[in-house]
Amino acid sequence: MQQNISPDPTTSRPAGLLRRFGAMFYDGLILFAIIICAHLPLQVFLGTAVILPGDTWHTAYQGYLLGVCFLYFGWCWTHGGQTLGMRTWRIYLRNKGNGDLSWGQSLIRFLCAILSWSVFGAGFLWALVDRERMTWHDRLSGTVLMFIPR
């Protein structure tokens, strides 16, 4: 298995928006598979393939899937700063002191990224006008997403 790419703060630069979207696409494919695997035990337990908005378990189910998504991102971000999609696109995540993220920072970043999407992606598009190419969730969580040149 490929090891994490060693980030060098002297040669790294902020990750661009297209690179971020590329990593998000790859991670979206991975999350799709993870969510299917996370859904299967519930399907057996509840005896239904679909949990509709009016069902008793709907809110708990949505929270469960959100938690599964956070565990994927949180684990990757706190253990090397890269998801599989980020590795492919040669980007990594660090806190402002160039260290690994804490679980608290990961949670703030995850929730703020949801907020960034919920306003029609404005939090992501902010990187186009920001001097340091930072998104809202970068700023709010005290993290930086960097590109590692070859």
mmCIF file of C-alpha atoms in Angstrom, residues 1 18 25 29-30 34 44-45 48-49 58 78 80 82 88 95-97 109 118 121 125 130 146 149-150:
data_model
loop_
_atom_site.group_PDB
_atom_site.id
_atom_site.type_symbol
_atom_site.label_atom_id
_atom_site.label_comp_id
_atom_site.label_asym_id
_atom_site.label_seq_id
_atom_site.Cartn_x
_atom_site.Cartn_y
_atom_site.Cartn_z
ATOM 1 C CA MET A 1 0.000 0.000 0.000
ATOM 2 C CA LEU A 18 -10.250 22.062 -9.189
ATOM 3 C CA PHE A 25 -15.216 13.260 -6.457
ATOM 4 C CA LEU A 29 -17.105 7.265 -4.815
ATOM 5 C CA ILE A 30 -15.409 5.740 -1.779
ATOM 6 C CA ILE A 34 -18.874 2.773 2.608
ATOM 7 C CA VAL A 44 -31.180 -6.764 8.108
ATOM 8 C CA PHE A 45 -31.970 -5.354 11.578
ATOM 9 C CA THR A 48 -36.556 -2.978 5.143
ATOM 10 C CA ALA A 49 -34.429 -1.848 2.222
ATOM 11 C CA HIS A 58 -35.435 8.045 9.741
ATOM 12 C CA THR A 78 -6.209 12.740 12.080
ATOM 13 C CA GLY A 80 -1.773 11.519 8.179
ATOM 14 C CA GLN A 82 -5.062 12.618 3.651
ATOM 15 C CA THR A 88 -4.520 10.721 -5.533
ATOM 16 C CA ASN A 95 -3.490 22.620 11.086
ATOM 17 C CA LYS A 96 -2.018 26.128 11.099
ATOM 18 C CA GLY A 97 1.054 24.861 12.991
ATOM 19 C CA ARG A 109 -14.042 21.156 9.539
ATOM 20 C CA SER A 118 -25.561 24.240 2.121
ATOM 21 C CA GLY A 121 -21.210 25.967 -2.490
ATOM 22 C CA LEU A 125 -16.164 29.234 -4.110
ATOM 23 C CA ASP A 130 -9.337 34.480 -0.970
ATOM 24 C CA MET A 146 -1.921 22.121 0.587
ATOM 25 C CA PRO A 149 4.292 19.284 -6.192
ATOM 26 C CA ARG A 150 6.225 16.350 -7.641
#
